[in-house]
């Protein structure tokens, strides 16, 4: 048994909050409706793009051109069209052109995405990225290969995230789950928007007047004052050994006492084990995982992801 682990977490370092762009953006590479290069524990939250983003090269995204190194885009949306005219690699996505070891959470794209190699409704390319509680309804068009309704190329985890197979024109994606228009619009299908928060984060468009029947984000969804952790330095998070057989230890540091949830996901985005969900004090903590799922069965060799979420009281 040999297992590789990757991580995602919820923390703030550099921030973009409550921001909106309505202008069109054009250039070469690294282009986004709000930021071109988004990296190193950065957070974008409650932010939206309505303008068209177009480039002739790589990393073109509705919100961010590239999204790197444990950064987070959450509670945000893109309604503009995202286009790359490159005929080789484009990495074009409705939210981010590239998602590299980072998180996109509770976001949606309704704009058209057009590119070449690596084109997706949420992300053009994923490198061990995580997408949770997101959807895309815009048309996705790729002129070469690696085109997907949610993600075009790469690997990672998509948790309860969906794309419209009819409006996108795409029946495949390396991540996420395809749904029809009827399944994604109110009244929603039972297998769609599973475990989404329709109290604090999302609203149901029951009369099809606000967002064509699709869920829409509440204003200031889960703001900072609503018990989300705010820190000025990144949380330390790693595991050793990696790869491992038969056991690895996940190590993390908390700057203050917080409730901690630590879970293991397989490459399809299914939670297979919950290691801890409890209050922990400030300082370094170590949690061992022995490669067993929640039923006590040894998982098969492959890549798995662990996700750490911390909340104040």
PDB file of C-alpha atoms in Angstrom:
ATOM      1  CA  UNK A   1       0.000   0.000   0.000  1.00  0.00           C
ATOM      2  CA  UNK A   2       1.454   3.339  -1.060  1.00  0.00           C
ATOM      3  CA  UNK A   3      -0.602   6.474  -0.576  1.00  0.00           C
ATOM      4  CA  UNK A   4       0.041  10.107  -1.541  1.00  0.00           C
ATOM      5  CA  UNK A   5      -1.662  12.867   0.403  1.00  0.00           C
ATOM      6  CA  UNK A   6      -2.316  16.472  -0.568  1.00  0.00           C
ATOM      7  CA  UNK A   7      -3.941  19.155   1.557  1.00  0.00           C
ATOM      8  CA  UNK A   8      -6.384  22.037   1.462  1.00  0.00           C
ATOM      9  CA  UNK A   9      -7.307  24.376   4.274  1.00  0.00           C
ATOM     10  CA  UNK A  10      -9.261  27.483   5.193  1.00  0.00           C
ATOM     11  CA  UNK A  11      -7.101  30.462   6.160  1.00  0.00           C
ATOM     12  CA  UNK A  12      -6.506  34.129   5.313  1.00  0.00           C
ATOM     13  CA  UNK A  13      -3.233  35.874   4.443  1.00  0.00           C
ATOM     14  CA  UNK A  14      -3.794  38.388   1.631  1.00  0.00           C
ATOM     15  CA  UNK A  15      -7.410  39.279   0.980  1.00  0.00           C
ATOM     16  CA  UNK A  16      -9.862  40.626  -1.597  1.00  0.00           C
ATOM     17  CA  UNK A  17     -13.328  41.106  -0.088  1.00  0.00           C
ATOM     18  CA  UNK A  18     -16.624  42.527  -1.348  1.00  0.00           C
ATOM     19  CA  UNK A  19     -15.224  43.564  -4.734  1.00  0.00           C
ATOM     20  CA  UNK A  20     -16.905  43.791  -8.154  1.00  0.00           C
ATOM     21  CA  UNK A  21     -15.574  44.329 -11.673  1.00  0.00           C
ATOM     22  CA  UNK A  22     -17.833  45.394 -14.556  1.00  0.00           C
ATOM     23  CA  UNK A  23     -15.190  46.390 -17.101  1.00  0.00           C
ATOM     24  CA  UNK A  24     -13.706  44.254 -19.860  1.00  0.00           C
ATOM     25  CA  UNK A  25     -10.135  42.941 -19.441  1.00  0.00           C
ATOM     26  CA  UNK A  26      -7.801  42.121 -22.340  1.00  0.00           C
ATOM     27  CA  UNK A  27      -4.119  41.283 -22.707  1.00  0.00           C
ATOM     28  CA  UNK A  28      -1.718  38.384 -23.187  1.00  0.00           C
ATOM     29  CA  UNK A  29      -1.498  35.927 -20.258  1.00  0.00           C
ATOM     30  CA  UNK A  30      -2.285  35.806 -16.511  1.00  0.00           C
ATOM     31  CA  UNK A  31      -5.591  37.640 -16.811  1.00  0.00           C
ATOM     32  CA  UNK A  32      -8.594  37.633 -14.483  1.00  0.00           C
ATOM     33  CA  UNK A  33     -11.650  39.738 -13.868  1.00  0.00           C
ATOM     34  CA  UNK A  34     -10.277  40.705 -10.442  1.00  0.00           C
ATOM     35  CA  UNK A  35      -6.664  39.474 -10.310  1.00  0.00           C
ATOM     36  CA  UNK A  36      -4.196  37.926 -12.749  1.00  0.00           C
ATOM     37  CA  UNK A  37      -1.906  35.976 -10.379  1.00  0.00           C
ATOM     38  CA  UNK A  38      -3.442  34.866  -7.073  1.00  0.00           C
ATOM     39  CA  UNK A  39      -1.110  32.941  -4.766  1.00  0.00           C
ATOM     40  CA  UNK A  40       0.459  32.246  -1.349  1.00  0.00           C
ATOM     41  CA  UNK A  41      -2.402  31.858   1.148  1.00  0.00           C
ATOM     42  CA  UNK A  42      -4.486  34.608  -0.443  1.00  0.00           C
ATOM     43  CA  UNK A  43      -8.269  34.810  -0.011  1.00  0.00           C
ATOM     44  CA  UNK A  44     -10.909  36.217  -2.356  1.00  0.00           C
ATOM     45  CA  UNK A  45     -14.393  36.346  -0.843  1.00  0.00           C
ATOM     46  CA  UNK A  46     -17.792  37.868  -1.703  1.00  0.00           C
ATOM     47  CA  UNK A  47     -16.434  39.158  -5.022  1.00  0.00           C
ATOM     48  CA  UNK A  48     -17.915  39.125  -8.520  1.00  0.00           C
ATOM     49  CA  UNK A  49     -16.998  39.744 -12.148  1.00  0.00           C
ATOM     50  CA  UNK A  50     -19.402  40.884 -14.872  1.00  0.00           C
ATOM     51  CA  UNK A  51     -16.846  41.924 -17.491  1.00  0.00           C
ATOM     52  CA  UNK A  52     -15.412  39.879 -20.348  1.00  0.00           C
ATOM     53  CA  UNK A  53     -11.835  38.621 -19.940  1.00  0.00           C
ATOM     54  CA  UNK A  54      -9.874  37.859 -23.116  1.00  0.00           C
ATOM     55  CA  UNK A  55      -6.234  37.023 -23.793  1.00  0.00           C
ATOM     56  CA  UNK A  56      -4.021  35.464 -26.409  1.00  0.00           C
ATOM     57  CA  UNK A  57      -2.003  33.211 -24.118  1.00  0.00           C
ATOM     58  CA  UNK A  58      -2.152  31.148 -20.909  1.00  0.00           C
ATOM     59  CA  UNK A  59      -4.028  31.427 -17.606  1.00  0.00           C
ATOM     60  CA  UNK A  60      -7.241  33.260 -18.384  1.00  0.00           C
ATOM     61  CA  UNK A  61      -9.965  33.172 -15.701  1.00  0.00           C
ATOM     62  CA  UNK A  62     -13.233  34.894 -14.923  1.00  0.00           C
ATOM     63  CA  UNK A  63     -12.004  35.869 -11.442  1.00  0.00           C
ATOM     64  CA  UNK A  64      -8.313  34.886 -11.400  1.00  0.00           C
ATOM     65  CA  UNK A  65      -5.858  33.945 -14.116  1.00  0.00           C
ATOM     66  CA  UNK A  66      -4.020  31.499 -11.892  1.00  0.00           C
ATOM     67  CA  UNK A  67      -4.840  30.405  -8.346  1.00  0.00           C
ATOM     68  CA  UNK A  68      -1.825  28.953  -6.462  1.00  0.00           C
ATOM     69  CA  UNK A  69      -0.372  27.676  -3.211  1.00  0.00           C
ATOM     70  CA  UNK A  70      -3.134  27.204  -0.639  1.00  0.00           C
ATOM     71  CA  UNK A  71      -5.121  30.249  -1.688  1.00  0.00           C
ATOM     72  CA  UNK A  72      -8.932  30.366  -1.568  1.00  0.00           C
ATOM     73  CA  UNK A  73     -11.684  31.790  -3.749  1.00  0.00           C
ATOM     74  CA  UNK A  74     -15.048  31.561  -1.989  1.00  0.00           C
ATOM     75  CA  UNK A  75     -18.613  32.970  -2.098  1.00  0.00           C
ATOM     76  CA  UNK A  76     -17.898  34.578  -5.498  1.00  0.00           C
ATOM     77  CA  UNK A  77     -19.185  34.440  -9.070  1.00  0.00           C
ATOM     78  CA  UNK A  78     -18.383  35.159 -12.699  1.00  0.00           C
ATOM     79  CA  UNK A  79     -20.979  36.161 -15.299  1.00  0.00           C
ATOM     80  CA  UNK A  80     -18.608  37.487 -17.969  1.00  0.00           C
ATOM     81  CA  UNK A  81     -17.215  35.581 -20.948  1.00  0.00           C
ATOM     82  CA  UNK A  82     -13.676  34.201 -20.632  1.00  0.00           C
ATOM     83  CA  UNK A  83     -11.680  33.726 -23.831  1.00  0.00           C
ATOM     84  CA  UNK A  84      -8.184  32.686 -24.903  1.00  0.00           C
ATOM     85  CA  UNK A  85      -7.234  32.852 -28.565  1.00  0.00           C
ATOM     86  CA  UNK A  86      -4.174  30.627 -28.063  1.00  0.00           C
ATOM     87  CA  UNK A  87      -4.226  27.613 -30.380  1.00  0.00           C
ATOM     88  CA  UNK A  88      -1.890  25.534 -28.165  1.00  0.00           C
ATOM     89  CA  UNK A  89      -2.302  25.645 -24.367  1.00  0.00           C
ATOM     90  CA  UNK A  90      -4.780  28.154 -22.948  1.00  0.00           C
ATOM     91  CA  UNK A  91      -5.820  26.978 -19.429  1.00  0.00           C
ATOM     92  CA  UNK A  92      -9.043  28.959 -19.475  1.00  0.00           C
ATOM     93  CA  UNK A  93     -11.720  28.718 -16.777  1.00  0.00           C
ATOM     94  CA  UNK A  94     -14.895  30.469 -15.710  1.00  0.00           C
ATOM     95  CA  UNK A  95     -13.514  31.082 -12.200  1.00  0.00           C
ATOM     96  CA  UNK A  96      -9.759  30.427 -12.569  1.00  0.00           C
ATOM     97  CA  UNK A  97      -7.554  29.516 -15.499  1.00  0.00           C
ATOM     98  CA  UNK A  98      -5.445  27.257 -13.295  1.00  0.00           C
ATOM     99  CA  UNK A  99      -6.218  25.843  -9.837  1.00  0.00           C
ATOM    100  CA  UNK A 100      -2.938  24.702  -8.265  1.00  0.00           C
ATOM    101  CA  UNK A 101      -3.069  23.167  -4.757  1.00  0.00           C
ATOM    102  CA  UNK A 102      -5.783  25.624  -3.763  1.00  0.00           C
ATOM    103  CA  UNK A 103      -9.523  25.807  -3.089  1.00  0.00           C
ATOM    104  CA  UNK A 104     -12.570  27.181  -4.914  1.00  0.00           C
ATOM    105  CA  UNK A 105     -15.585  27.036  -2.612  1.00  0.00           C
ATOM    106  CA  UNK A 106     -19.226  28.128  -3.015  1.00  0.00           C
ATOM    107  CA  UNK A 107     -18.794  29.851  -6.385  1.00  0.00           C
ATOM    108  CA  UNK A 108     -20.580  29.769  -9.728  1.00  0.00           C
ATOM    109  CA  UNK A 109     -19.904  30.636 -13.351  1.00  0.00           C
ATOM    110  CA  UNK A 110     -22.574  31.485 -15.908  1.00  0.00           C
ATOM    111  CA  UNK A 111     -20.330  33.014 -18.579  1.00  0.00           C
ATOM    112  CA  UNK A 112     -19.106  31.371 -21.779  1.00  0.00           C
ATOM    113  CA  UNK A 113     -15.594  29.878 -21.620  1.00  0.00           C
ATOM    114  CA  UNK A 114     -13.624  29.560 -24.869  1.00  0.00           C
ATOM    115  CA  UNK A 115     -10.087  28.214 -25.141  1.00  0.00           C
ATOM    116  CA  UNK A 116      -7.843  25.554 -26.613  1.00  0.00           C
ATOM    117  CA  UNK A 117      -6.043  22.934 -24.492  1.00  0.00           C
ATOM    118  CA  UNK A 118      -7.345  23.000 -20.903  1.00  0.00           C
ATOM    119  CA  UNK A 119     -10.765  24.652 -20.860  1.00  0.00           C
ATOM    120  CA  UNK A 120     -13.382  24.261 -18.107  1.00  0.00           C
ATOM    121  CA  UNK A 121     -16.483  25.887 -16.689  1.00  0.00           C
ATOM    122  CA  UNK A 122     -14.846  26.515 -13.300  1.00  0.00           C
ATOM    123  CA  UNK A 123     -11.131  25.810 -13.933  1.00  0.00           C
ATOM    124  CA  UNK A 124      -9.174  25.102 -17.090  1.00  0.00           C
ATOM    125  CA  UNK A 125      -6.535  23.080 -15.251  1.00  0.00           C
ATOM    126  CA  UNK A 126      -6.309  21.584 -11.757  1.00  0.00           C
ATOM    127  CA  UNK A 127      -3.107  20.549  -9.984  1.00  0.00           C
ATOM    128  CA  UNK A 128      -4.267  18.797  -6.805  1.00  0.00           C
ATOM    129  CA  UNK A 129      -6.954  21.472  -6.487  1.00  0.00           C
ATOM    130  CA  UNK A 130     -10.211  21.255  -4.562  1.00  0.00           C
ATOM    131  CA  UNK A 131     -13.598  22.513  -5.764  1.00  0.00           C
ATOM    132  CA  UNK A 132     -16.525  22.334  -3.357  1.00  0.00           C
ATOM    133  CA  UNK A 133     -20.161  23.444  -3.626  1.00  0.00           C
ATOM    134  CA  UNK A 134     -19.677  25.124  -7.008  1.00  0.00           C
ATOM    135  CA  UNK A 135     -21.507  25.023 -10.321  1.00  0.00           C
ATOM    136  CA  UNK A 136     -21.124  26.182 -13.909  1.00  0.00           C
ATOM    137  CA  UNK A 137     -23.878  26.754 -16.463  1.00  0.00           C
ATOM    138  CA  UNK A 138     -22.020  28.647 -19.188  1.00  0.00           C
ATOM    139  CA  UNK A 139     -21.123  27.272 -22.606  1.00  0.00           C
ATOM    140  CA  UNK A 140     -17.658  25.634 -22.605  1.00  0.00           C
ATOM    141  CA  UNK A 141     -15.878  25.501 -25.965  1.00  0.00           C
ATOM    142  CA  UNK A 142     -12.411  24.066 -26.607  1.00  0.00           C
ATOM    143  CA  UNK A 143     -10.772  23.963 -30.010  1.00  0.00           C
ATOM    144  CA  UNK A 144      -8.235  21.223 -29.235  1.00  0.00           C
ATOM    145  CA  UNK A 145      -8.463  18.803 -26.287  1.00  0.00           C
ATOM    146  CA  UNK A 146      -8.852  18.505 -22.515  1.00  0.00           C
ATOM    147  CA  UNK A 147     -12.173  20.318 -22.360  1.00  0.00           C
ATOM    148  CA  UNK A 148     -14.644  19.721 -19.512  1.00  0.00           C
ATOM    149  CA  UNK A 149     -17.917  21.062 -18.199  1.00  0.00           C
ATOM    150  CA  UNK A 150     -16.357  21.816 -14.794  1.00  0.00           C
ATOM    151  CA  UNK A 151     -12.594  21.220 -15.242  1.00  0.00           C
ATOM    152  CA  UNK A 152     -10.705  20.618 -18.472  1.00  0.00           C
ATOM    153  CA  UNK A 153      -7.380  19.082 -17.458  1.00  0.00           C
ATOM    154  CA  UNK A 154      -5.426  17.795 -14.461  1.00  0.00           C
ATOM    155  CA  UNK A 155      -6.529  16.115 -11.239  1.00  0.00           C
ATOM    156  CA  UNK A 156      -7.971  16.987  -7.853  1.00  0.00           C
ATOM    157  CA  UNK A 157     -11.182  16.724  -5.852  1.00  0.00           C
ATOM    158  CA  UNK A 158     -14.641  18.109  -6.647  1.00  0.00           C
ATOM    159  CA  UNK A 159     -17.047  17.911  -3.706  1.00  0.00           C
ATOM    160  CA  UNK A 160     -20.760  18.223  -4.516  1.00  0.00           C
ATOM    161  CA  UNK A 161     -20.014  20.401  -7.564  1.00  0.00           C
ATOM    162  CA  UNK A 162     -21.942  20.360 -10.834  1.00  0.00           C
ATOM    163  CA  UNK A 163     -22.084  21.584 -14.404  1.00  0.00           C
ATOM    164  CA  UNK A 164     -24.994  21.818 -16.828  1.00  0.00           C
ATOM    165  CA  UNK A 165     -24.439  19.260 -19.592  1.00  0.00           C
ATOM    166  CA  UNK A 166     -27.026  20.953 -21.812  1.00  0.00           C
ATOM    167  CA  UNK A 167     -26.074  24.628 -21.620  1.00  0.00           C
ATOM    168  CA  UNK A 168     -22.326  23.879 -21.499  1.00  0.00           C
ATOM    169  CA  UNK A 169     -22.381  21.529 -24.486  1.00  0.00           C
ATOM    170  CA  UNK A 170     -20.049  19.232 -22.518  1.00  0.00           C
ATOM    171  CA  UNK A 171     -20.933  15.756 -21.296  1.00  0.00           C
ATOM    172  CA  UNK A 172     -17.543  15.041 -19.708  1.00  0.00           C
ATOM    173  CA  UNK A 173     -15.277  16.568 -17.088  1.00  0.00           C
ATOM    174  CA  UNK A 174     -12.306  15.212 -15.169  1.00  0.00           C
ATOM    175  CA  UNK A 175     -13.962  16.462 -11.979  1.00  0.00           C
ATOM    176  CA  UNK A 176     -17.527  17.165 -10.892  1.00  0.00           C
ATOM    177  CA  UNK A 177     -20.946  15.791 -11.783  1.00  0.00           C
ATOM    178  CA  UNK A 178     -22.992  16.628 -14.870  1.00  0.00           C
ATOM    179  CA  UNK A 179     -26.664  17.528 -14.524  1.00  0.00           C
ATOM    180  CA  UNK A 180     -29.493  18.635 -16.824  1.00  0.00           C
ATOM    181  CA  UNK A 181     -31.131  22.055 -16.714  1.00  0.00           C
ATOM    182  CA  UNK A 182     -34.205  20.572 -15.037  1.00  0.00           C
ATOM    183  CA  UNK A 183     -32.033  19.007 -12.319  1.00  0.00           C
ATOM    184  CA  UNK A 184     -30.110  22.228 -11.637  1.00  0.00           C
ATOM    185  CA  UNK A 185     -33.000  24.714 -11.620  1.00  0.00           C
ATOM    186  CA  UNK A 186     -35.721  25.056  -8.999  1.00  0.00           C
ATOM    187  CA  UNK A 187     -37.184  22.721  -7.818  1.00  0.00           C
ATOM    188  CA  UNK A 188     -33.763  21.069  -7.729  1.00  0.00           C
ATOM    189  CA  UNK A 189     -33.159  17.344  -8.121  1.00  0.00           C
ATOM    190  CA  UNK A 190     -32.455  15.395  -4.941  1.00  0.00           C
ATOM    191  CA  UNK A 191     -28.976  14.462  -6.194  1.00  0.00           C
ATOM    192  CA  UNK A 192     -28.005  18.089  -6.892  1.00  0.00           C
ATOM    193  CA  UNK A 193     -26.698  20.709  -4.450  1.00  0.00           C
ATOM    194  CA  UNK A 194     -26.167  17.965  -1.884  1.00  0.00           C
ATOM    195  CA  UNK A 195     -25.162  19.339   1.546  1.00  0.00           C
ATOM    196  CA  UNK A 196     -25.247  22.946   0.297  1.00  0.00           C
ATOM    197  CA  UNK A 197     -26.018  25.636   2.877  1.00  0.00           C
ATOM    198  CA  UNK A 198     -29.298  27.265   1.859  1.00  0.00           C
ATOM    199  CA  UNK A 199     -29.453  29.210   5.133  1.00  0.00           C
ATOM    200  CA  UNK A 200     -26.289  31.319   5.298  1.00  0.00           C
ATOM    201  CA  UNK A 201     -24.699  30.948   1.859  1.00  0.00           C
ATOM    202  CA  UNK A 202     -27.130  30.141  -0.973  1.00  0.00           C
ATOM    203  CA  UNK A 203     -30.695  31.183  -1.814  1.00  0.00           C
ATOM    204  CA  UNK A 204     -33.214  29.212  -3.868  1.00  0.00           C
ATOM    205  CA  UNK A 205     -34.502  30.979  -6.978  1.00  0.00           C
ATOM    206  CA  UNK A 206     -37.993  29.527  -6.587  1.00  0.00           C
ATOM    207  CA  UNK A 207     -39.666  31.945  -9.040  1.00  0.00           C
ATOM    208  CA  UNK A 208     -36.863  31.787 -11.664  1.00  0.00           C
ATOM    209  CA  UNK A 209     -36.585  35.589 -11.628  1.00  0.00           C
ATOM    210  CA  UNK A 210     -33.301  36.243  -9.852  1.00  0.00           C
ATOM    211  CA  UNK A 211     -30.908  33.762 -11.478  1.00  0.00           C
ATOM    212  CA  UNK A 212     -32.920  31.814 -14.092  1.00  0.00           C
ATOM    213  CA  UNK A 213     -33.843  29.215 -11.484  1.00  0.00           C
ATOM    214  CA  UNK A 214     -30.278  28.449 -10.367  1.00  0.00           C
ATOM    215  CA  UNK A 215     -29.153  29.036  -6.752  1.00  0.00           C
ATOM    216  CA  UNK A 216     -27.624  32.438  -6.098  1.00  0.00           C
ATOM    217  CA  UNK A 217     -25.280  33.640  -3.389  1.00  0.00           C
ATOM    218  CA  UNK A 218     -26.731  35.604  -0.517  1.00  0.00           C
ATOM    219  CA  UNK A 219     -25.313  39.090  -0.027  1.00  0.00           C
ATOM    220  CA  UNK A 220     -22.183  38.908   2.138  1.00  0.00           C
ATOM    221  CA  UNK A 221     -22.452  35.131   2.380  1.00  0.00           C
ATOM    222  CA  UNK A 222     -20.728  33.938   5.567  1.00  0.00           C
ATOM    223  CA  UNK A 223     -18.892  37.223   6.271  1.00  0.00           C
ATOM    224  CA  UNK A 224     -15.787  37.402   8.451  1.00  0.00           C
ATOM    225  CA  UNK A 225     -17.765  38.390  11.535  1.00  0.00           C
ATOM    226  CA  UNK A 226     -19.819  35.198  11.248  1.00  0.00           C
ATOM    227  CA  UNK A 227     -17.268  33.071  13.120  1.00  0.00           C
ATOM    228  CA  UNK A 228     -14.902  32.500  10.201  1.00  0.00           C
ATOM    229  CA  UNK A 229     -11.309  32.437  11.301  1.00  0.00           C
ATOM    230  CA  UNK A 230      -9.290  35.554  10.454  1.00  0.00           C
ATOM    231  CA  UNK A 231      -5.531  35.346  10.897  1.00  0.00           C
ATOM    232  CA  UNK A 232      -2.586  37.285   9.572  1.00  0.00           C
ATOM    233  CA  UNK A 233      -0.227  34.373   9.086  1.00  0.00           C
ATOM    234  CA  UNK A 234      -0.673  31.011   7.341  1.00  0.00           C
ATOM    235  CA  UNK A 235      -1.488  27.863   9.288  1.00  0.00           C
ATOM    236  CA  UNK A 236       1.299  25.314   9.189  1.00  0.00           C
ATOM    237  CA  UNK A 237      -0.011  22.096   7.643  1.00  0.00           C
ATOM    238  CA  UNK A 238       1.903  19.062   6.408  1.00  0.00           C
ATOM    239  CA  UNK A 239       2.152  15.305   6.734  1.00  0.00           C
ATOM    240  CA  UNK A 240       5.062  12.864   7.021  1.00  0.00           C
ATOM    241  CA  UNK A 241       5.953  10.456   5.521  1.00  0.00           C
ATOM    242  CA  UNK A 242       4.408  11.068   2.110  1.00  0.00           C
ATOM    243  CA  UNK A 243       3.984   8.682   0.283  1.00  0.00           C
ATOM    244  CA  UNK A 244       3.459   6.340   3.226  1.00  0.00           C
ATOM    245  CA  UNK A 245       2.817   2.735   4.171  1.00  0.00           C
ATOM    246  CA  UNK A 246       1.111   1.925   6.474  1.00  0.00           C
ATOM    247  CA  UNK A 247       0.688   5.189   8.451  1.00  0.00           C
ATOM    248  CA  UNK A 248       1.297   8.918   8.154  1.00  0.00           C
ATOM    249  CA  UNK A 249       1.051  11.771  10.653  1.00  0.00           C
ATOM    250  CA  UNK A 250      -0.700  15.002   9.740  1.00  0.00           C
ATOM    251  CA  UNK A 251       0.822  17.988  11.538  1.00  0.00           C
ATOM    252  CA  UNK A 252      -0.816  21.395  11.886  1.00  0.00           C
ATOM    253  CA  UNK A 253      -0.392  24.514  13.998  1.00  0.00           C
ATOM    254  CA  UNK A 254      -3.198  26.663  15.414  1.00  0.00           C
ATOM    255  CA  UNK A 255      -2.466  30.299  16.376  1.00  0.00           C
ATOM    256  CA  UNK A 256      -5.441  30.259  18.785  1.00  0.00           C
ATOM    257  CA  UNK A 257      -7.997  27.758  20.153  1.00  0.00           C
ATOM    258  CA  UNK A 258     -10.454  26.684  17.455  1.00  0.00           C
ATOM    259  CA  UNK A 259     -12.812  23.914  16.431  1.00  0.00           C
ATOM    260  CA  UNK A 260     -10.957  21.664  13.977  1.00  0.00           C
ATOM    261  CA  UNK A 261     -12.376  19.289  11.380  1.00  0.00           C
ATOM    262  CA  UNK A 262      -9.900  17.030   9.564  1.00  0.00           C
ATOM    263  CA  UNK A 263     -11.175  14.695   6.828  1.00  0.00           C
ATOM    264  CA  UNK A 264      -9.801  12.405   4.114  1.00  0.00           C
ATOM    265  CA  UNK A 265     -11.178  12.437   0.533  1.00  0.00           C
ATOM    266  CA  UNK A 266     -10.536  10.152  -2.407  1.00  0.00           C
ATOM    267  CA  UNK A 267      -9.666  11.494  -5.848  1.00  0.00           C
ATOM    268  CA  UNK A 268     -13.376  11.537  -6.844  1.00  0.00           C
ATOM    269  CA  UNK A 269     -14.199  13.927  -4.040  1.00  0.00           C
ATOM    270  CA  UNK A 270     -15.936  11.426  -1.756  1.00  0.00           C
ATOM    271  CA  UNK A 271     -15.237  11.779   1.947  1.00  0.00           C
ATOM    272  CA  UNK A 272     -13.924   8.421   3.136  1.00  0.00           C
ATOM    273  CA  UNK A 273     -12.879   9.203   6.705  1.00  0.00           C
ATOM    274  CA  UNK A 274     -13.309  11.925   9.314  1.00  0.00           C
ATOM    275  CA  UNK A 275     -10.242  11.917  11.568  1.00  0.00           C
ATOM    276  CA  UNK A 276     -11.245  14.617  14.055  1.00  0.00           C
ATOM    277  CA  UNK A 277     -14.033  17.134  14.623  1.00  0.00           C
ATOM    278  CA  UNK A 278     -13.345  18.762  17.957  1.00  0.00           C
ATOM    279  CA  UNK A 279     -12.127  21.820  19.836  1.00  0.00           C
ATOM    280  CA  UNK A 280      -8.333  22.102  20.036  1.00  0.00           C
ATOM    281  CA  UNK A 281      -6.075  24.581  21.778  1.00  0.00           C
ATOM    282  CA  UNK A 282      -3.388  26.815  20.291  1.00  0.00           C
ATOM    283  CA  UNK A 283      -0.092  25.229  19.255  1.00  0.00           C
ATOM    284  CA  UNK A 284       1.101  22.223  17.259  1.00  0.00           C
ATOM    285  CA  UNK A 285      -1.114  19.169  16.822  1.00  0.00           C
ATOM    286  CA  UNK A 286      -0.487  15.737  15.317  1.00  0.00           C
ATOM    287  CA  UNK A 287      -3.110  13.315  13.993  1.00  0.00           C
ATOM    288  CA  UNK A 288      -2.218   9.865  12.630  1.00  0.00           C
ATOM    289  CA  UNK A 289      -4.006   8.227   9.687  1.00  0.00           C
ATOM    290  CA  UNK A 290      -3.469   4.498   9.167  1.00  0.00           C
ATOM    291  CA  UNK A 291      -4.992   4.258   5.681  1.00  0.00           C
ATOM    292  CA  UNK A 292      -8.392   3.013   6.886  1.00  0.00           C
ATOM    293  CA  UNK A 293     -11.729   4.429   5.746  1.00  0.00           C
ATOM    294  CA  UNK A 294     -14.660   5.175   8.045  1.00  0.00           C
ATOM    295  CA  UNK A 295     -15.683   1.509   8.024  1.00  0.00           C
ATOM    296  CA  UNK A 296     -12.253   0.342   9.113  1.00  0.00           C
ATOM    297  CA  UNK A 297     -11.326  -1.027   5.674  1.00  0.00           C
ATOM    298  CA  UNK A 298      -7.866  -0.405   4.223  1.00  0.00           C
ATOM    299  CA  UNK A 299      -8.093   1.901   1.206  1.00  0.00           C
ATOM    300  CA  UNK A 300      -6.445   1.012  -2.088  1.00  0.00           C
ATOM    301  CA  UNK A 301      -3.135   2.492  -3.216  1.00  0.00           C
ATOM    302  CA  UNK A 302      -3.414   5.887  -4.858  1.00  0.00           C
ATOM    303  CA  UNK A 303      -3.710   9.615  -4.220  1.00  0.00           C
ATOM    304  CA  UNK A 304      -5.873  10.951  -1.393  1.00  0.00           C
ATOM    305  CA  UNK A 305      -6.521  14.436  -0.060  1.00  0.00           C
ATOM    306  CA  UNK A 306      -6.897  15.740   3.459  1.00  0.00           C
ATOM    307  CA  UNK A 307      -8.810  18.891   4.291  1.00  0.00           C
ATOM    308  CA  UNK A 308      -8.503  20.960   7.456  1.00  0.00           C
ATOM    309  CA  UNK A 309     -11.262  23.439   8.369  1.00  0.00           C
ATOM    310  CA  UNK A 310     -10.970  25.663  11.445  1.00  0.00           C
ATOM    311  CA  UNK A 311     -13.683  27.828  12.997  1.00  0.00           C
ATOM    312  CA  UNK A 312     -13.803  30.129  16.010  1.00  0.00           C
ATOM    313  CA  UNK A 313     -16.662  29.746  18.458  1.00  0.00           C
TER     314      UNK A 313
END
